[in-house]
């Protein structure tokens, strides 16, 4: 069964604005990862947050994890046109495989 | 560049053809993966190899046949595919295949089955 589910499915913002994407999942996890995919290409790992962590930062990225609500959010601050891509959350849990959501398509308008 | 390469990048084949997808990783990893990405659907894990042994096979039809001759190379042999098999096929690698570590993806092979 599908584990991660991103929200919204699509997001369009102006350059310089912040973009927030959410991920919800169903069962307990060991870690949650965010990946980015430019159109028709491979996925690139952005950040990994473990189940005992609540927040992590990497450059303009901020990820939060709320295990009580089984949800995570990815915030991209001061967005740029080059941030236009699909963003996926992926969970690792008892199934012992990374399970991906359907992704959020982010468009940053110049 | 993620250190994972895939060839070919694009492939068009008929339903009676036999073709192979190739993946190579230059990261010294011990686990490799095949994923299928169809439009509007989440990535589907097809096969996992750890130390050249297949450890996962997610009910993939037998018309897909993986091969892992060593820890750096992974193949996906295709035979008598169906139009619904048209998708982006992604290869990935990770250090050990356990503990939910980061996976490194290749650029994918865009497959069209006519």
PDB file of C-alpha atoms in Angstrom:
ATOM      1  CA  UNK A   1       0.000   0.000   0.000  1.00  0.00           C
ATOM      2  CA  UNK A   2       1.154   3.527  -0.682  1.00  0.00           C
ATOM      3  CA  UNK A   3       2.929   5.037   2.280  1.00  0.00           C
ATOM      4  CA  UNK A   4       3.790   8.675   1.597  1.00  0.00           C
ATOM      5  CA  UNK A   5       1.255  11.068   0.160  1.00  0.00           C
ATOM      6  CA  UNK A   6       2.313  14.596  -0.782  1.00  0.00           C
ATOM      7  CA  UNK A   7       0.130  17.652  -0.621  1.00  0.00           C
ATOM      8  CA  UNK A   8      -0.489  19.713  -2.668  1.00  0.00           C
ATOM      9  CA  UNK A   9      -0.137  17.803  -5.925  1.00  0.00           C
ATOM     10  CA  UNK A  10       0.902  21.012  -7.676  1.00  0.00           C
ATOM     11  CA  UNK A  11       2.146  24.359  -6.404  1.00  0.00           C
ATOM     12  CA  UNK A  12       2.934  27.510  -8.349  1.00  0.00           C
ATOM     13  CA  UNK A  13       4.696  30.472  -6.703  1.00  0.00           C
ATOM     14  CA  UNK A  14       6.681  33.567  -7.615  1.00  0.00           C
ATOM     15  CA  UNK A  15      10.458  33.658  -7.360  1.00  0.00           C
ATOM     16  CA  UNK A  16      11.529  34.766  -3.902  1.00  0.00           C
ATOM     17  CA  UNK A  17       8.499  33.318  -2.156  1.00  0.00           C
ATOM     18  CA  UNK A  18       8.634  30.328   0.173  1.00  0.00           C
ATOM     19  CA  UNK A  19       7.266  26.947  -0.894  1.00  0.00           C
ATOM     20  CA  UNK A  20       5.842  24.444   1.572  1.00  0.00           C
ATOM     21  CA  UNK A  21       5.050  20.848   0.710  1.00  0.00           C
ATOM     22  CA  UNK A  22       3.539  18.291   3.043  1.00  0.00           C
ATOM     23  CA  UNK A  23       3.803  14.533   3.286  1.00  0.00           C
ATOM     24  CA  UNK A  24       1.583  12.188   5.253  1.00  0.00           C
ATOM     25  CA  UNK A  25       2.197   8.514   5.847  1.00  0.00           C
ATOM     26  CA  UNK A  26       0.320   5.622   7.390  1.00  0.00           C
ATOM     27  CA  UNK A  27       2.594   3.371   9.437  1.00  0.00           C
ATOM     28  CA  UNK A  28       5.525   3.911  11.763  1.00  0.00           C
ATOM     29  CA  UNK A  29       8.843   4.768  10.169  1.00  0.00           C
ATOM     30  CA  UNK A  30      12.561   4.741  10.890  1.00  0.00           C
ATOM     31  CA  UNK A  31      13.288   7.700   8.660  1.00  0.00           C
ATOM     32  CA  UNK A  32      11.740   9.927   6.039  1.00  0.00           C
ATOM     33  CA  UNK A  33      13.586  11.299   3.025  1.00  0.00           C
ATOM     34  CA  UNK A  34      12.861  14.030   0.516  1.00  0.00           C
ATOM     35  CA  UNK A  35      13.964  13.772  -3.100  1.00  0.00           C
ATOM     36  CA  UNK A  36      13.764  16.133  -6.032  1.00  0.00           C
ATOM     37  CA  UNK A  37      13.267  15.208  -9.690  1.00  0.00           C
ATOM     38  CA  UNK A  38      13.721  17.501 -12.638  1.00  0.00           C
ATOM     39  CA  UNK A  39      11.465  16.696 -15.554  1.00  0.00           C
ATOM     40  CA  UNK A  40      12.078  13.187 -16.913  1.00  0.00           C
ATOM     41  CA  UNK A  41      15.315  12.675 -15.024  1.00  0.00           C
ATOM     42  CA  UNK A  42      16.502  10.766 -11.972  1.00  0.00           C
ATOM     43  CA  UNK A  43      15.796  11.618  -8.375  1.00  0.00           C
ATOM     44  CA  UNK A  44      18.260  13.562  -6.275  1.00  0.00           C
ATOM     45  CA  UNK A  45      18.362  13.124  -2.512  1.00  0.00           C
ATOM     46  CA  UNK A  46      17.743  16.332  -0.571  1.00  0.00           C
ATOM     47  CA  UNK A  47      17.514  15.495   3.092  1.00  0.00           C
ATOM     48  CA  UNK A  48      16.919  12.598   5.509  1.00  0.00           C
ATOM     49  CA  UNK A  49      15.227  12.996   8.873  1.00  0.00           C
ATOM     50  CA  UNK A  50      15.154  10.187  11.425  1.00  0.00           C
ATOM     51  CA  UNK A  51      12.107   9.288  13.476  1.00  0.00           C
ATOM     52  CA  UNK A  52      13.673  10.732  16.662  1.00  0.00           C
ATOM     53  CA  UNK A  53      14.363  14.098  14.995  1.00  0.00           C
ATOM     54  CA  UNK A  54      11.864  16.935  14.697  1.00  0.00           C
ATOM     55  CA  UNK A  55      13.590  19.374  12.378  1.00  0.00           C
ATOM     56  CA  UNK A  56      16.548  19.504   9.994  1.00  0.00           C
ATOM     57  CA  UNK A  57      18.028  22.229   7.859  1.00  0.00           C
ATOM     58  CA  UNK A  58      20.130  22.137   4.725  1.00  0.00           C
ATOM     59  CA  UNK A  59      20.819  25.442   3.019  1.00  0.00           C
ATOM     60  CA  UNK A  60      17.442  26.872   1.978  1.00  0.00           C
ATOM     61  CA  UNK A  61      15.642  23.654   2.933  1.00  0.00           C
ATOM     62  CA  UNK A  62      13.895  23.029   6.215  1.00  0.00           C
ATOM     63  CA  UNK A  63      12.239  19.707   6.981  1.00  0.00           C
ATOM     64  CA  UNK A  64      10.015  18.960   9.947  1.00  0.00           C
ATOM     65  CA  UNK A  65       8.714  15.630  11.156  1.00  0.00           C
ATOM     66  CA  UNK A  66       5.752  15.035  13.447  1.00  0.00           C
ATOM     67  CA  UNK A  67       5.553  11.313  14.176  1.00  0.00           C
ATOM     68  CA  UNK A  68       2.411  11.737  16.286  1.00  0.00           C
ATOM     69  CA  UNK A  69       0.601  13.106  13.230  1.00  0.00           C
ATOM     70  CA  UNK A  70       2.554  10.915  10.805  1.00  0.00           C
ATOM     71  CA  UNK A  71       3.432  13.928   8.711  1.00  0.00           C
ATOM     72  CA  UNK A  72       6.405  15.859   7.415  1.00  0.00           C
ATOM     73  CA  UNK A  73       6.844  19.164   5.664  1.00  0.00           C
ATOM     74  CA  UNK A  74       9.500  20.520   3.319  1.00  0.00           C
ATOM     75  CA  UNK A  75      10.011  24.266   3.234  1.00  0.00           C
ATOM     76  CA  UNK A  76      12.070  25.890   0.497  1.00  0.00           C
ATOM     77  CA  UNK A  77      12.852  29.493   1.356  1.00  0.00           C
ATOM     78  CA  UNK A  78      13.526  32.286  -1.131  1.00  0.00           C
ATOM     79  CA  UNK A  79      12.637  30.063  -4.069  1.00  0.00           C
ATOM     80  CA  UNK A  80      14.341  30.358  -7.450  1.00  0.00           C
ATOM     81  CA  UNK A  81      13.232  29.379 -10.947  1.00  0.00           C
ATOM     82  CA  UNK A  82      15.803  26.557 -10.766  1.00  0.00           C
ATOM     83  CA  UNK A  83      13.809  25.012  -7.890  1.00  0.00           C
ATOM     84  CA  UNK A  84      11.095  24.074 -10.397  1.00  0.00           C
ATOM     85  CA  UNK A  85      10.844  20.285 -10.116  1.00  0.00           C
ATOM     86  CA  UNK A  86       8.834  17.463  -8.586  1.00  0.00           C
ATOM     87  CA  UNK A  87       9.443  16.769  -4.915  1.00  0.00           C
ATOM     88  CA  UNK A  88       8.872  13.350  -3.360  1.00  0.00           C
ATOM     89  CA  UNK A  89       8.856  12.106   0.166  1.00  0.00           C
ATOM     90  CA  UNK A  90       9.917   8.521   0.822  1.00  0.00           C
ATOM     91  CA  UNK A  91       9.572   6.555   4.018  1.00  0.00           C
ATOM     92  CA  UNK A  92      11.620   3.689   5.424  1.00  0.00           C
ATOM     93  CA  UNK A  93       9.932   1.450   7.947  1.00  0.00           C
ATOM     94  CA  UNK A  94       9.096  -2.157   8.700  1.00  0.00           C
ATOM     95  CA  UNK A  95       8.672  -2.987   5.004  1.00  0.00           C
ATOM     96  CA  UNK A  96      12.437  -2.378   4.722  1.00  0.00           C
ATOM     97  CA  UNK A  97      12.165  -0.602   1.425  1.00  0.00           C
ATOM     98  CA  UNK A  98      11.850   3.054   0.488  1.00  0.00           C
ATOM     99  CA  UNK A  99       8.214   3.794  -0.311  1.00  0.00           C
ATOM    100  CA  UNK A 100       7.599   6.926  -2.364  1.00  0.00           C
ATOM    101  CA  UNK A 101       4.619   9.215  -2.625  1.00  0.00           C
ATOM    102  CA  UNK A 102       3.182  10.628  -5.842  1.00  0.00           C
ATOM    103  CA  UNK A 103       5.032  13.914  -5.500  1.00  0.00           C
ATOM    104  CA  UNK A 104       4.366  17.646  -5.552  1.00  0.00           C
ATOM    105  CA  UNK A 105       5.045  19.501  -8.800  1.00  0.00           C
ATOM    106  CA  UNK A 106       6.547  22.867  -7.887  1.00  0.00           C
ATOM    107  CA  UNK A 107       6.679  25.656 -10.448  1.00  0.00           C
ATOM    108  CA  UNK A 108       8.604  28.813  -9.562  1.00  0.00           C
ATOM    109  CA  UNK A 109       7.755  31.688 -11.860  1.00  0.00           C
ATOM    110  CA  UNK A 110      10.482  34.243 -12.630  1.00  0.00           C
TER     111      UNK A 110
ATOM    112  CA  UNK B   1      26.103  13.696 -11.761  1.00  0.00           C
ATOM    113  CA  UNK B   2      25.136  11.215  -9.056  1.00  0.00           C
ATOM    114  CA  UNK B   3      27.694   8.528  -9.954  1.00  0.00           C
ATOM    115  CA  UNK B   4      25.023   6.270 -11.439  1.00  0.00           C
ATOM    116  CA  UNK B   5      24.761   5.977 -15.215  1.00  0.00           C
ATOM    117  CA  UNK B   6      22.070   4.339 -17.310  1.00  0.00           C
ATOM    118  CA  UNK B   7      21.979   3.355 -20.976  1.00  0.00           C
ATOM    119  CA  UNK B   8      20.190   3.786 -23.217  1.00  0.00           C
ATOM    120  CA  UNK B   9      18.462   6.998 -22.213  1.00  0.00           C
ATOM    121  CA  UNK B  10      15.575   6.376 -24.600  1.00  0.00           C
ATOM    122  CA  UNK B  11      14.264   3.123 -26.048  1.00  0.00           C
ATOM    123  CA  UNK B  12      11.407   2.330 -28.391  1.00  0.00           C
ATOM    124  CA  UNK B  13      10.570  -1.320 -28.838  1.00  0.00           C
ATOM    125  CA  UNK B  14       7.880  -3.517 -30.263  1.00  0.00           C
ATOM    126  CA  UNK B  15       6.081  -6.088 -28.179  1.00  0.00           C
ATOM    127  CA  UNK B  16       8.070  -8.949 -29.681  1.00  0.00           C
ATOM    128  CA  UNK B  17      11.513  -7.406 -29.207  1.00  0.00           C
ATOM    129  CA  UNK B  18      14.147  -8.308 -26.657  1.00  0.00           C
ATOM    130  CA  UNK B  19      16.210  -5.491 -25.224  1.00  0.00           C
ATOM    131  CA  UNK B  20      18.297  -4.798 -22.140  1.00  0.00           C
ATOM    132  CA  UNK B  21      18.725  -1.770 -19.918  1.00  0.00           C
ATOM    133  CA  UNK B  22      22.099  -1.211 -18.315  1.00  0.00           C
ATOM    134  CA  UNK B  23      23.034   0.549 -15.104  1.00  0.00           C
ATOM    135  CA  UNK B  24      26.487   1.205 -13.693  1.00  0.00           C
ATOM    136  CA  UNK B  25      27.426   2.817 -10.397  1.00  0.00           C
ATOM    137  CA  UNK B  26      30.815   4.336  -9.613  1.00  0.00           C
ATOM    138  CA  UNK B  27      30.201   4.872  -5.899  1.00  0.00           C
ATOM    139  CA  UNK B  28      31.483   1.616  -4.427  1.00  0.00           C
ATOM    140  CA  UNK B  29      27.991   0.725  -3.220  1.00  0.00           C
ATOM    141  CA  UNK B  30      26.821  -2.796  -2.459  1.00  0.00           C
ATOM    142  CA  UNK B  31      23.110  -2.481  -3.234  1.00  0.00           C
ATOM    143  CA  UNK B  32      21.366  -1.668  -6.502  1.00  0.00           C
ATOM    144  CA  UNK B  33      17.715  -1.177  -7.375  1.00  0.00           C
ATOM    145  CA  UNK B  34      15.343  -1.030 -10.330  1.00  0.00           C
ATOM    146  CA  UNK B  35      12.299   1.231 -10.084  1.00  0.00           C
ATOM    147  CA  UNK B  36       9.469   1.864 -12.518  1.00  0.00           C
ATOM    148  CA  UNK B  37       7.974   5.362 -12.730  1.00  0.00           C
ATOM    149  CA  UNK B  38       4.697   5.700 -14.627  1.00  0.00           C
ATOM    150  CA  UNK B  39       2.827   8.936 -15.159  1.00  0.00           C
ATOM    151  CA  UNK B  40       0.805  10.067 -12.137  1.00  0.00           C
ATOM    152  CA  UNK B  41       1.901   7.077 -10.044  1.00  0.00           C
ATOM    153  CA  UNK B  42       4.446   6.716  -7.242  1.00  0.00           C
ATOM    154  CA  UNK B  43       7.757   5.040  -7.929  1.00  0.00           C
ATOM    155  CA  UNK B  44       7.380   1.281  -7.864  1.00  0.00           C
ATOM    156  CA  UNK B  45      10.264  -0.799  -6.561  1.00  0.00           C
ATOM    157  CA  UNK B  46      10.863  -3.714  -8.910  1.00  0.00           C
ATOM    158  CA  UNK B  47      14.067  -5.434  -7.781  1.00  0.00           C
ATOM    159  CA  UNK B  48      16.756  -5.049  -5.137  1.00  0.00           C
ATOM    160  CA  UNK B  49      20.198  -6.609  -5.230  1.00  0.00           C
ATOM    161  CA  UNK B  50      22.502  -6.570  -2.236  1.00  0.00           C
ATOM    162  CA  UNK B  51      26.015  -7.931  -2.690  1.00  0.00           C
ATOM    163  CA  UNK B  52      24.871  -9.318  -6.038  1.00  0.00           C
ATOM    164  CA  UNK B  53      22.078 -11.376  -4.511  1.00  0.00           C
ATOM    165  CA  UNK B  54      18.476 -10.533  -5.305  1.00  0.00           C
ATOM    166  CA  UNK B  55      16.783  -9.697  -2.035  1.00  0.00           C
ATOM    167  CA  UNK B  56      13.525  -8.193  -3.275  1.00  0.00           C
ATOM    168  CA  UNK B  57      11.224  -8.985  -6.140  1.00  0.00           C
ATOM    169  CA  UNK B  58       7.978  -7.113  -5.859  1.00  0.00           C
ATOM    170  CA  UNK B  59       5.725  -9.383  -7.901  1.00  0.00           C
ATOM    171  CA  UNK B  60       7.147  -8.148 -11.160  1.00  0.00           C
ATOM    172  CA  UNK B  61       5.998  -9.976 -14.337  1.00  0.00           C
ATOM    173  CA  UNK B  62       8.467 -12.496 -15.702  1.00  0.00           C
ATOM    174  CA  UNK B  63       8.855 -10.465 -18.889  1.00  0.00           C
ATOM    175  CA  UNK B  64      11.238  -8.372 -16.773  1.00  0.00           C
ATOM    176  CA  UNK B  65      14.408 -10.254 -15.847  1.00  0.00           C
ATOM    177  CA  UNK B  66      17.151  -8.613 -13.765  1.00  0.00           C
ATOM    178  CA  UNK B  67      20.811  -9.540 -13.744  1.00  0.00           C
ATOM    179  CA  UNK B  68      23.538  -8.335 -11.405  1.00  0.00           C
ATOM    180  CA  UNK B  69      26.934  -9.725 -12.498  1.00  0.00           C
ATOM    181  CA  UNK B  70      28.853  -7.659  -9.906  1.00  0.00           C
ATOM    182  CA  UNK B  71      28.169  -4.923  -7.400  1.00  0.00           C
ATOM    183  CA  UNK B  72      28.788  -2.153  -9.958  1.00  0.00           C
ATOM    184  CA  UNK B  73      26.541  -3.343 -12.777  1.00  0.00           C
ATOM    185  CA  UNK B  74      22.848  -4.072 -13.048  1.00  0.00           C
ATOM    186  CA  UNK B  75      20.826  -5.079 -16.082  1.00  0.00           C
ATOM    187  CA  UNK B  76      17.122  -5.332 -16.784  1.00  0.00           C
ATOM    188  CA  UNK B  77      16.330  -7.705 -19.613  1.00  0.00           C
ATOM    189  CA  UNK B  78      13.055  -7.005 -21.398  1.00  0.00           C
ATOM    190  CA  UNK B  79      11.093  -9.559 -23.407  1.00  0.00           C
ATOM    191  CA  UNK B  80       7.613  -9.455 -24.982  1.00  0.00           C
ATOM    192  CA  UNK B  81       6.612  -6.304 -23.182  1.00  0.00           C
ATOM    193  CA  UNK B  82       3.159  -4.733 -23.208  1.00  0.00           C
ATOM    194  CA  UNK B  83       2.236  -1.117 -24.000  1.00  0.00           C
ATOM    195  CA  UNK B  84       1.445  -0.561 -20.301  1.00  0.00           C
ATOM    196  CA  UNK B  85       5.123  -1.225 -19.564  1.00  0.00           C
ATOM    197  CA  UNK B  86       5.970   2.127 -21.159  1.00  0.00           C
ATOM    198  CA  UNK B  87       7.501   4.187 -18.361  1.00  0.00           C
ATOM    199  CA  UNK B  88      10.689   5.715 -17.001  1.00  0.00           C
ATOM    200  CA  UNK B  89      12.920   2.994 -15.558  1.00  0.00           C
ATOM    201  CA  UNK B  90      15.227   4.226 -12.855  1.00  0.00           C
ATOM    202  CA  UNK B  91      18.260   2.529 -11.411  1.00  0.00           C
ATOM    203  CA  UNK B  92      19.570   3.438  -7.980  1.00  0.00           C
ATOM    204  CA  UNK B  93      22.326   2.351  -5.637  1.00  0.00           C
ATOM    205  CA  UNK B  94      23.038   2.628  -1.922  1.00  0.00           C
ATOM    206  CA  UNK B  95      25.824   1.686   0.411  1.00  0.00           C
ATOM    207  CA  UNK B  96      24.394  -1.531   1.838  1.00  0.00           C
ATOM    208  CA  UNK B  97      20.684  -1.867   1.071  1.00  0.00           C
ATOM    209  CA  UNK B  98      19.727  -1.804   4.722  1.00  0.00           C
ATOM    210  CA  UNK B  99      18.863   0.796   7.349  1.00  0.00           C
ATOM    211  CA  UNK B 100      17.016   3.130   5.014  1.00  0.00           C
ATOM    212  CA  UNK B 101      20.080   4.886   3.729  1.00  0.00           C
ATOM    213  CA  UNK B 102      20.169   7.465   0.955  1.00  0.00           C
ATOM    214  CA  UNK B 103      19.727   6.127  -2.550  1.00  0.00           C
ATOM    215  CA  UNK B 104      21.521   7.581  -5.566  1.00  0.00           C
ATOM    216  CA  UNK B 105      19.583   7.514  -8.802  1.00  0.00           C
ATOM    217  CA  UNK B 106      20.623   7.373 -12.421  1.00  0.00           C
ATOM    218  CA  UNK B 107      18.972   9.598 -15.051  1.00  0.00           C
ATOM    219  CA  UNK B 108      16.616   6.836 -16.160  1.00  0.00           C
ATOM    220  CA  UNK B 109      15.689   5.087 -19.399  1.00  0.00           C
ATOM    221  CA  UNK B 110      12.511   6.332 -21.053  1.00  0.00           C
ATOM    222  CA  UNK B 111      10.879   3.218 -22.552  1.00  0.00           C
ATOM    223  CA  UNK B 112       8.094   3.247 -25.090  1.00  0.00           C
ATOM    224  CA  UNK B 113       6.500  -0.056 -26.060  1.00  0.00           C
ATOM    225  CA  UNK B 114       4.530   0.012 -29.297  1.00  0.00           C
TER     226      UNK B 114
END
